[in-house]
Coordinates of C-alpha atoms in Angstrom, one line a residue:
M1 CA 32.1 3.0 244.4
A2 CA 34.1 4.2 247.4
G3 CA 36.9 1.7 246.5
A4 CA 36.9 2.8 242.9
T5 CA 37.4 6.4 244.1
A6 CA 40.0 5.4 246.4
N7 CA 41.9 3.7 243.7
A8 CA 41.6 6.6 241.3
V9 CA 43.0 9.0 244.0
S10 CA 45.9 6.4 244.6
A11 CA 46.6 6.3 240.9
N12 CA 46.5 10.1 240.7
S13 CA 48.8 10.4 243.7
T14 CA 51.5 8.3 242.0
T15 CA 51.6 10.8 239.0
K16 CA 51.4 14.0 241.1
P17 CA 54.7 16.2 241.0
Q18 CA 56.7 16.1 244.1
S19 CA 56.8 19.3 246.1
D20 CA 60.3 20.0 245.1
E21 CA 59.5 19.7 241.3
K22 CA 58.9 22.8 239.3
V23 CA 56.3 22.3 236.5
D24 CA 55.5 25.0 234.1
S25 CA 52.7 23.6 231.8
T26 CA 52.8 26.8 229.6
A27 CA 56.6 26.6 229.1
E28 CA 56.4 23.0 228.3
A29 CA 53.5 23.5 225.6
T30 CA 55.5 26.3 224.3
A31 CA 58.8 24.6 224.0
S32 CA 56.9 21.6 222.1
L33 CA 55.8 24.1 219.1
T34 CA 57.4 22.9 216.1
P35 CA 58.5 24.7 212.8
E36 CA 58.2 21.5 211.0
L37 CA 56.0 21.6 207.8
V38 CA 54.6 18.9 205.6
I39 CA 53.3 20.0 202.0
A40 CA 51.2 17.6 200.1
L41 CA 51.1 18.5 196.3
C42 CA 48.0 17.4 194.2
G43 CA 47.1 18.1 190.7
P44 CA 46.0 16.4 187.4
I45 CA 48.6 14.7 185.2
G46 CA 50.7 16.9 183.2
S47 CA 50.7 19.8 185.7
P48 CA 54.0 21.1 186.8
I49 CA 53.9 19.2 190.1
H50 CA 57.6 18.1 190.1
E51 CA 58.8 21.5 189.2
T52 CA 56.7 23.0 191.9
A53 CA 58.3 20.8 194.5
K54 CA 61.7 22.0 193.1
Q55 CA 60.6 25.6 193.6
I56 CA 59.3 25.0 197.1
G57 CA 62.8 23.8 198.0
N58 CA 64.3 27.0 196.6
A59 CA 61.7 29.3 198.4
L60 CA 62.2 27.7 201.6
S61 CA 66.0 27.8 201.5
D62 CA 65.5 31.5 202.3
Y63 CA 63.9 30.6 205.5
G64 CA 66.7 28.4 206.5
Y65 CA 64.7 25.2 205.8
R66 CA 66.0 21.9 204.5
T67 CA 63.5 20.3 202.0
V68 CA 63.0 16.6 201.5
D69 CA 61.1 15.6 198.4
L70 CA 59.1 12.4 198.8
R71 CA 57.6 10.9 195.6
L72 CA 54.7 8.5 196.1
S73 CA 55.4 7.0 192.8
E74 CA 58.7 5.8 194.1
L75 CA 56.9 4.1 197.0
I76 CA 54.8 2.4 194.3
R77 CA 57.9 1.2 192.4
L78 CA 59.4 -0.3 195.6
N79 CA 56.2 -2.2 196.4
A80 CA 55.1 -3.1 192.8
D81 CA 54.7 -6.6 191.7
P82 CA 57.6 -6.9 189.2
S83 CA 55.6 -9.2 187.1
K84 CA 53.0 -6.6 186.6
M85 CA 55.2 -3.7 185.6
D86 CA 55.3 -3.2 181.9
R87 CA 58.1 -1.0 180.8
S88 CA 57.8 -1.5 177.1
S89 CA 56.8 2.1 176.6
C90 CA 56.4 5.4 178.6
Y91 CA 52.5 4.9 178.4
H92 CA 52.6 1.2 179.5
E93 CA 54.9 2.2 182.5
I94 CA 52.7 5.0 183.7
Q95 CA 49.6 2.6 183.3
S96 CA 51.5 -0.1 185.4
L97 CA 52.2 2.5 188.0
I98 CA 48.8 3.5 188.3
S99 CA 47.5 -0.1 188.3
Q100 CA 50.1 -1.0 191.2
G101 CA 49.0 2.1 193.1
D102 CA 45.5 0.9 192.9
R103 CA 46.5 -2.6 194.0
L104 CA 48.2 -1.3 197.1
R105 CA 45.4 0.8 198.2
E106 CA 43.0 -2.1 197.6
E107 CA 45.1 -4.5 199.5
F108 CA 46.4 -2.3 202.3
G109 CA 43.7 0.5 202.4
N110 CA 43.1 3.6 200.6
D111 CA 45.6 5.7 202.6
I112 CA 48.5 3.2 202.5
L113 CA 50.7 5.5 200.6
A114 CA 50.2 8.3 202.9
K115 CA 51.2 5.9 205.8
M116 CA 54.4 5.0 204.1
A117 CA 55.1 8.9 203.7
I118 CA 54.4 9.4 207.4
A119 CA 57.0 6.6 208.2
K120 CA 59.6 8.6 206.2
V121 CA 58.7 11.8 208.0
S122 CA 59.0 10.1 211.4
G123 CA 62.2 8.5 210.4
D124 CA 63.8 11.8 209.6
R125 CA 62.7 13.2 213.0
R126 CA 64.3 10.3 214.8
K127 CA 67.5 10.9 213.0
A128 CA 67.4 14.5 214.1
F129 CA 66.2 14.0 217.5
G130 CA 66.8 10.5 218.8
E131 CA 64.2 9.3 221.4
F132 CA 63.1 11.6 224.1
K133 CA 63.1 9.5 227.1
D134 CA 60.7 11.4 229.5
R135 CA 58.6 14.5 229.7
A136 CA 61.3 16.4 231.7
E137 CA 64.0 15.9 228.9
E138 CA 61.3 16.8 226.3
A139 CA 60.3 20.0 228.3
N140 CA 63.8 21.4 229.2
A141 CA 65.1 24.5 227.5
S142 CA 67.7 22.7 225.4
G143 CA 64.9 20.3 224.1
G144 CA 62.7 23.3 223.3
R145 CA 65.7 24.7 221.3
K146 CA 66.4 21.6 219.6
I147 CA 62.7 21.5 218.4
R148 CA 62.8 25.1 217.1
T149 CA 66.0 24.4 215.1
H150 CA 64.3 21.4 213.3
R151 CA 63.4 23.6 210.1
I152 CA 62.5 20.9 207.8
C153 CA 59.8 20.6 205.2
H154 CA 58.7 17.3 203.6
V155 CA 57.1 17.7 200.2
I156 CA 54.9 14.7 199.3
D157 CA 54.7 14.4 195.5
S158 CA 51.8 13.7 195.1
V159 CA 48.4 12.5 196.7
K160 CA 45.9 11.0 194.3
N161 CA 43.2 9.7 196.8
S162 CA 41.2 11.7 199.3
A163 CA 41.9 9.2 202.0
E164 CA 45.6 9.9 201.7
L165 CA 44.9 13.6 202.3
D166 CA 42.6 12.8 205.2
L167 CA 45.2 10.8 207.0
L168 CA 47.9 13.4 206.5
R169 CA 45.6 16.2 207.9
L170 CA 44.7 13.9 210.9
V171 CA 48.2 13.2 211.8
Y172 CA 49.8 16.7 211.1
G173 CA 46.9 19.0 211.5
D174 CA 47.7 22.8 210.6
A175 CA 51.3 21.8 210.0
L176 CA 50.0 20.3 206.7
F177 CA 49.4 22.4 203.8
A178 CA 48.0 20.9 200.6
I179 CA 48.7 22.6 197.4
G180 CA 46.7 22.1 194.2
I181 CA 48.8 22.7 191.0
F182 CA 46.7 23.0 188.0
S183 CA 47.4 24.0 184.3
P184 CA 44.8 24.2 181.4
L185 CA 44.3 21.1 179.6
E186 CA 46.2 22.3 176.4
V187 CA 49.2 23.2 178.6
R188 CA 49.1 19.8 180.2
Q189 CA 49.1 18.2 177.0
K190 CA 52.2 20.1 175.8
N191 CA 53.9 19.1 179.1
L192 CA 53.1 15.5 178.2
E193 CA 53.9 15.6 174.4
R194 CA 57.5 14.6 174.7
P195 CA 58.9 13.5 171.3
G196 CA 58.3 9.8 170.9
A197 CA 56.9 9.4 174.6
L198 CA 53.1 9.7 174.4
S199 CA 50.6 9.8 171.5
S200 CA 47.6 12.2 171.8
H201 CA 45.3 9.1 172.3
E202 CA 47.6 7.8 175.1
I203 CA 47.6 11.3 176.7
K204 CA 43.7 11.4 176.6
N205 CA 43.5 8.1 178.4
L206 CA 45.8 9.1 181.0
V207 CA 44.1 12.3 181.7
D208 CA 40.8 10.5 182.1
T209 CA 42.2 7.9 184.2
D210 CA 44.1 10.4 186.4
S211 CA 40.9 12.5 186.8
G212 CA 38.9 9.8 188.6
E213 CA 38.7 6.0 188.6
E214 CA 35.2 4.8 189.3
F215 CA 36.1 2.8 192.6
S216 CA 37.2 4.0 196.0
H217 CA 41.0 2.6 195.9
G218 CA 41.6 4.2 192.6
Q219 CA 43.2 7.6 191.7
S220 CA 40.5 10.4 191.9
V221 CA 42.2 13.8 191.5
R222 CA 38.9 15.6 190.8
D223 CA 37.8 14.6 194.5
T224 CA 41.1 15.2 196.2
F225 CA 42.2 18.5 194.4
P226 CA 39.2 20.7 195.7
R227 CA 40.1 20.1 199.3
C228 CA 43.6 21.7 199.0
D229 CA 44.6 24.7 201.1
Y230 CA 46.2 26.7 198.4
F231 CA 45.6 26.6 194.5
L232 CA 48.4 27.4 192.1
R233 CA 47.5 27.9 188.5
V234 CA 50.4 27.8 186.0
D235 CA 49.1 29.0 182.6
Y236 CA 52.3 28.1 180.5
P237 CA 54.0 24.8 179.7
V238 CA 57.1 23.7 181.6
A239 CA 58.1 21.2 179.0
E240 CA 60.5 21.9 175.9
P241 CA 60.6 24.5 174.5
F242 CA 61.0 25.7 177.8
E243 CA 58.7 28.6 178.8
P244 CA 60.4 31.0 181.4
K245 CA 56.8 32.6 182.3
A246 CA 55.9 29.3 184.0
I247 CA 58.7 29.3 186.4
G248 CA 58.1 33.0 187.0
Q249 CA 54.6 32.2 187.9
L250 CA 55.6 29.4 190.3
V251 CA 58.3 31.5 192.0
E252 CA 56.0 34.6 192.5
K253 CA 53.1 32.7 193.8
L254 CA 55.2 30.5 196.3
R255 CA 56.8 33.5 197.7
R256 CA 53.6 35.1 198.5
F257 CA 52.4 31.8 200.0
F258 CA 55.2 31.4 202.3
S259 CA 55.1 35.2 203.2
L260 CA 51.6 34.4 204.5
I261 CA 52.6 31.3 206.4
F262 CA 55.6 32.9 208.1
R263 CA 54.2 36.5 208.2
T264 CA 57.3 38.1 207.1
S265 CA 55.4 40.6 204.9
I266 CA 52.0 42.1 204.9
V267 CA 49.9 40.2 202.4
T268 CA 46.1 41.0 202.0
P269 CA 43.7 38.9 199.9
S270 CA 43.4 39.3 196.1
P271 CA 39.9 40.2 194.7
E272 CA 39.7 36.6 193.6
E273 CA 40.4 35.2 197.1
T274 CA 37.8 37.6 198.7
A275 CA 35.1 36.7 196.1
M276 CA 35.6 32.9 196.4
Y277 CA 35.5 33.2 200.2
A278 CA 32.1 34.9 199.9
A279 CA 31.0 32.2 197.4
A280 CA 32.1 29.4 199.8
S281 CA 30.4 31.1 202.7
A282 CA 27.2 31.3 201.0
G283 CA 27.4 27.8 199.9
R284 CA 26.9 26.9 203.7
N285 CA 23.2 28.2 203.3
S286 CA 22.3 25.2 201.1
A287 CA 20.3 22.3 202.5
C288 CA 20.5 20.3 199.2
L289 CA 20.9 16.6 199.9
S290 CA 23.4 16.2 196.9
R291 CA 26.0 19.0 197.5
Q292 CA 26.4 22.5 198.9
V293 CA 27.5 25.0 196.2
G294 CA 28.3 28.6 196.6
A295 CA 28.6 31.4 194.2
A296 CA 29.5 35.3 194.2
V297 CA 29.1 37.7 191.3
T298 CA 31.4 40.8 191.2
T299 CA 32.0 43.6 188.9
A300 CA 35.0 43.5 186.5
A301 CA 36.8 45.5 189.3
G302 CA 36.0 43.0 191.8
E303 CA 33.2 44.8 193.8
L304 CA 30.9 42.1 195.3
L305 CA 27.4 42.5 193.8
S306 CA 25.7 39.2 195.2
V307 CA 26.0 35.8 196.5
G308 CA 24.1 32.6 195.8
W309 CA 23.7 29.0 196.7
N310 CA 21.8 25.9 195.5
D311 CA 18.5 25.5 197.2
V312 CA 14.8 25.2 196.5
P313 CA 12.9 28.4 195.5
R314 CA 9.8 29.7 197.4
S315 CA 6.8 31.6 196.6
G316 CA 7.5 35.3 197.2
G317 CA 11.0 35.3 195.9
G318 CA 14.2 34.0 197.2
L319 CA 15.0 30.5 198.6
Y320 CA 13.7 28.6 201.5
G321 CA 15.8 29.0 204.6
K322 CA 15.6 32.8 204.3
P323 CA 12.6 35.2 204.4
P324 CA 10.8 35.7 201.0
F325 CA 11.3 39.0 199.3
D326 CA 7.6 39.8 199.3
T327 CA 6.4 38.9 202.7
K328 CA 2.9 40.4 202.0
R329 CA 2.1 37.6 199.6
L330 CA 2.2 34.9 202.3
P331 CA 0.2 34.7 205.6
L332 CA 2.4 35.3 208.5
S333 CA 2.0 31.6 209.7
A334 CA 3.1 30.1 206.5
S335 CA 5.9 32.6 205.7
Y336 CA 8.7 30.4 207.3
L337 CA 7.4 26.9 206.5
D338 CA 10.2 24.8 205.0
E339 CA 9.2 22.7 202.1
R340 CA 12.8 21.5 201.1
C341 CA 13.6 17.9 200.3
F342 CA 15.1 17.1 203.7
A343 CA 11.8 18.5 205.5
Q344 CA 9.5 16.4 203.4
T345 CA 8.2 13.0 204.3
G346 CA 10.8 10.4 203.2
A347 CA 13.4 13.1 202.8
R348 CA 14.3 11.9 199.2
C349 CA 16.1 13.6 196.5
H350 CA 13.7 14.4 193.8
N351 CA 16.3 14.4 191.1
D352 CA 17.4 10.7 192.0
Q353 CA 13.7 9.7 192.3
E354 CA 13.0 10.8 188.6
K355 CA 16.1 9.1 187.4
Q356 CA 15.1 5.9 189.0
T357 CA 11.6 6.2 187.3
I358 CA 13.2 6.8 184.0
A359 CA 15.4 3.6 184.4
V360 CA 12.4 1.5 185.4
K361 CA 10.4 2.8 182.5
L362 CA 13.2 2.0 180.1
V363 CA 13.6 -1.6 181.5
D364 CA 9.8 -2.3 181.7
S365 CA 9.8 -1.2 177.7
L366 CA 12.7 -3.8 177.2
V367 CA 10.9 -6.5 179.3
D368 CA 7.7 -6.0 177.4
A369 CA 9.7 -6.4 174.0
G370 CA 11.2 -9.5 175.3
L371 CA 14.8 -8.2 175.1
V372 CA 15.2 -8.4 179.0
T373 CA 13.8 -11.1 181.2
A374 CA 11.6 -10.2 184.3
E375 CA 14.2 -12.0 186.5
N376 CA 16.9 -9.5 185.4
K377 CA 14.7 -6.4 185.7
Q378 CA 16.4 -5.0 188.8
K379 CA 19.8 -5.7 187.7
A380 CA 19.1 -4.0 184.3
V381 CA 17.7 -0.8 186.3
Q382 CA 20.7 -0.6 188.3
R383 CA 23.1 -1.1 185.2
I384 CA 21.2 1.7 183.5
I385 CA 21.6 4.1 186.5
D386 CA 25.4 3.2 187.1
D387 CA 26.6 2.8 183.6
S388 CA 24.7 5.2 181.4
R389 CA 24.3 9.0 181.2
V390 CA 21.0 8.7 183.1
K391 CA 23.0 9.0 186.4
D392 CA 24.3 12.4 185.2
L393 CA 20.8 14.0 184.5
I394 CA 20.4 17.2 186.6
E395 CA 17.1 18.8 185.2
F396 CA 14.8 17.1 187.7
S397 CA 16.3 18.7 190.7
R398 CA 14.0 21.3 192.5
A399 CA 17.0 23.4 193.5
V400 CA 18.0 26.6 192.0
H401 CA 21.6 26.3 191.2
A402 CA 24.1 28.7 193.0
E403 CA 25.1 30.4 189.8
M404 CA 21.6 31.2 188.9
H405 CA 20.8 32.3 192.4
A406 CA 23.7 34.8 192.3
L407 CA 23.0 36.0 188.8
L408 CA 19.3 36.6 189.6
G409 CA 20.3 38.5 192.8
G410 CA 23.0 40.6 191.0
S411 CA 20.5 41.5 188.3
R412 CA 17.9 42.5 190.9
V413 CA 20.2 44.7 193.0
A414 CA 22.8 45.8 190.3
G415 CA 21.1 45.9 187.1
D416 CA 23.3 46.1 184.0
R417 CA 26.4 46.4 186.3
I418 CA 26.5 42.6 186.1
I419 CA 27.6 42.8 182.4
G420 CA 31.2 42.3 182.1
G421 CA 31.5 41.0 185.6
K422 CA 33.0 37.8 187.0
L423 CA 31.4 34.8 188.6
Y424 CA 33.1 32.8 191.4
V425 CA 31.6 29.4 192.2
T426 CA 32.9 26.5 194.3
T427 CA 32.1 24.0 191.6
Y428 CA 32.6 24.1 187.8
P429 CA 29.3 25.2 186.3
C430 CA 27.0 22.7 184.7
H431 CA 26.0 23.0 181.0
S432 CA 22.4 24.2 182.2
C433 CA 24.0 27.2 184.1
A434 CA 26.5 27.8 181.2
R435 CA 24.0 29.2 178.8
H436 CA 22.7 31.7 181.4
I437 CA 25.9 32.7 182.3
V438 CA 26.8 33.5 178.6
A439 CA 23.5 35.4 178.2
A440 CA 24.0 37.3 181.4
G441 CA 27.1 39.1 180.0
I442 CA 29.6 37.4 182.4
S443 CA 33.3 37.7 181.2
E444 CA 34.9 35.2 183.6
V445 CA 33.9 32.2 185.7
H446 CA 36.5 31.2 188.5
Y447 CA 35.9 27.8 190.0
I448 CA 37.4 25.3 192.5
E449 CA 35.9 21.8 192.0
P450 CA 36.0 20.1 188.5
Y451 CA 32.6 18.8 187.4
R452 CA 33.1 15.9 185.0
K453 CA 29.5 15.8 184.1
S454 CA 29.3 19.2 182.6
L455 CA 29.1 19.7 179.0
A456 CA 29.5 23.3 179.1
T457 CA 32.4 23.7 176.8
R458 CA 31.1 21.0 174.3
L459 CA 27.8 22.5 173.8
H460 CA 29.0 26.1 173.9
L461 CA 32.4 25.9 172.3
D462 CA 31.5 29.1 170.5
A463 CA 31.0 31.1 173.7
L464 CA 33.2 29.4 176.4
T465 CA 36.9 28.6 176.6
E466 CA 39.1 27.2 179.3
S467 CA 42.1 28.8 178.1
S468 CA 43.6 31.6 180.3
D469 CA 44.6 33.6 177.2
P470 CA 42.7 36.9 176.6
S471 CA 39.4 36.1 174.5
D472 CA 36.1 37.5 173.6
K473 CA 34.6 34.3 174.9
V474 CA 33.7 33.7 178.5
R475 CA 36.7 32.4 180.2
L476 CA 36.4 29.4 182.7
L477 CA 39.4 29.5 185.0
Q478 CA 40.6 27.3 187.6
F479 CA 40.6 29.3 190.8
D480 CA 44.1 30.6 191.9
G481 CA 45.0 31.6 195.5
V482 CA 44.2 30.7 199.1
A483 CA 41.3 28.3 199.5
P484 CA 38.4 29.4 201.4
R485 CA 39.0 26.9 204.1
R486 CA 42.2 28.6 205.2
F487 CA 41.3 32.2 204.3
I488 CA 40.7 33.3 207.9
D489 CA 43.9 31.9 209.6
L490 CA 46.4 32.8 206.7
F491 CA 45.1 36.4 206.4
D492 CA 44.7 37.0 210.1
G493 CA 47.9 38.9 210.5
G494 CA 47.8 40.0 214.2
S495 CA 49.8 43.1 215.3
R496 CA 52.4 44.2 212.9
K497 CA 53.9 47.1 214.7
K498 CA 56.1 47.8 217.7
H499 CA 56.4 51.2 219.3
G500 CA 54.3 52.5 216.4
M501 CA 56.5 51.3 213.7
L502 CA 56.2 48.3 211.3
N503 CA 57.7 45.2 213.0
L504 CA 58.1 42.1 211.1
I505 CA 60.5 39.2 211.8
G506 CA 63.2 38.3 209.3
R507 CA 62.9 35.1 207.3
L508 CA 65.6 33.0 209.1
E509 CA 63.9 33.8 212.6
A510 CA 60.4 33.4 211.4
V511 CA 58.3 30.4 212.4
P512 CA 55.1 29.2 210.8
S513 CA 51.9 30.7 212.1
T514 CA 50.4 27.3 212.5
H515 CA 51.4 26.9 216.1
V516 CA 51.5 23.1 216.1
S517 CA 52.7 21.0 219.2
L518 CA 55.0 18.2 218.8
K519 CA 53.4 16.4 221.6
A520 CA 51.0 14.2 219.9
I521 CA 52.5 13.9 216.4
P522 CA 55.3 11.5 217.1
R523 CA 52.8 9.2 219.2
L524 CA 50.5 9.0 216.0
E525 CA 53.5 8.5 213.7
E526 CA 54.6 5.5 215.9
V527 CA 51.1 3.9 215.4
V528 CA 51.4 4.2 211.6
V529 CA 55.0 3.1 211.5
A530 CA 54.1 -0.1 213.4
E531 CA 51.4 -0.9 210.9
V532 CA 53.4 -0.2 207.8
T533 CA 56.2 -2.5 209.3
S534 CA 53.8 -5.1 210.1
K535 CA 52.7 -5.3 206.5
K536 CA 56.3 -5.8 205.4
L537 CA 56.1 -3.0 203.0
A538 CA 59.4 -1.8 201.3
L539 CA 60.3 1.5 202.5
L540 CA 63.4 1.2 204.7
G541 CA 65.7 2.2 201.9
L542 CA 63.7 5.2 201.1
I543 CA 63.6 6.4 204.8
Q544 CA 67.3 6.3 204.8
Q545 CA 67.7 8.1 201.6
E546 CA 68.0 11.9 201.8
K547 CA 66.8 13.9 198.9
S548 CA 67.3 17.5 199.8
N549 CA 66.4 19.8 197.0
E550 CA 66.8 17.2 194.4
Q551 CA 67.1 18.5 190.9
Y552 CA 64.7 16.6 188.5
S553 CA 62.5 17.3 185.7
D554 CA 58.6 16.9 185.3
S555 CA 58.8 13.5 183.4
P556 CA 55.4 11.9 182.7
S557 CA 56.6 8.6 184.0
A558 CA 56.7 9.9 187.5
A559 CA 53.2 11.3 187.4

């Protein structure tokens, strides 16, 4: 033990600064702060993702930034199996790209496209900086100035798998902003309806595939999109005939977004952002084994009336995890007992248990009828659960849904003030909640996460619409604005005055409020680059190719 200690002291002594060295760790850390940004775009096919990338470049040019657009579809093309690429039509080319992207993820890992994008970002930095030889060179004043002048933003167009977003966040931390671009279905269809390009049947197939392939290495926008930092809804088509309102929406919303990042103007949360943050915060109360969902009800003017989350109801009113409304109805010793699923013996989801029971009963009937052999019983049960609508059943859950909890609370404390109000929910409402939302008199529902199982609009087409146009129906709208996950840091403006006067920095001098150090990022990138190189993936030409503010259109073939 003594020897080990001596060795440790000896090792430390070799790295200890000499007495004549001047080490200022604060200055070194401050000098390493980078203004670099990485923006990852995500959105369902047909949304104006490419046009958004173009407008990001235009917006950031006001801040003195150079924008490099990096399309992941080009990485797929570079590494596609030529014999598997079918270019006989626009539809078959897109399908081939999707298939080849799936193949790359399956062969090299679900985050392989993100790794190739990281290699591009690393290559651009090496061209700008060269290689720092040691800490002293990296920390000196000129090195710090060099870092601060590297005003560059890489726009990754676009991530389709959650593993891609996970890796980008791991490497770039708060320097990464994921923007979710969304347009209503009818607008996306118009964007894809180029003359002679895609039929309505082909568009429907592409929309379904893009939403979520049922395997981990496939495209799954519905799982990736809700995890973005900023949501940008474009209510008008960008395809011909050209709709200027679409570009107007993009420009206005992106200007606000960058004003928040650089703090060049005072921006406060919209009523929608405040309400969705309340809904997401409420969702953290849930102990449901399936998912945590939050909801908030406001008046038409945006005044918060109530919040709700999904959890098991308790006698005396309210849900487990909080005191009952009527504490006199329960003995004091029992008033805080927890009878939710996780606290019960076996900690099993009752909804899943009931679906399993249904599947077993169906198969038993088929076995008795001689239609299924006893040997295949277990396989048949699993097939029914995996490949039928049984898996989508939700009515056996013990939990009150977040929307219902919020509506019950709002009606209890606000009465008819809820009529004409708005509901904010982290997940698209299920068809069970939809009928109660309509009956409660809600005028709008704002949601973040799509919910593929929901039959809300199919069952209540007379009362619900996903169109953003004014309507006497209840409008189901994709949330627009800062995501709850970045609400605090983006709206924390700090001090905005000097000597009693408003003091905001100019755009060309402003730096992102992210305060990300360049210390760890190049090291992480080196590991990624080494892996990509070892797999002999084609990307060298792409790294050498500059695409600064490239002008291009939203062609469906690049989706």
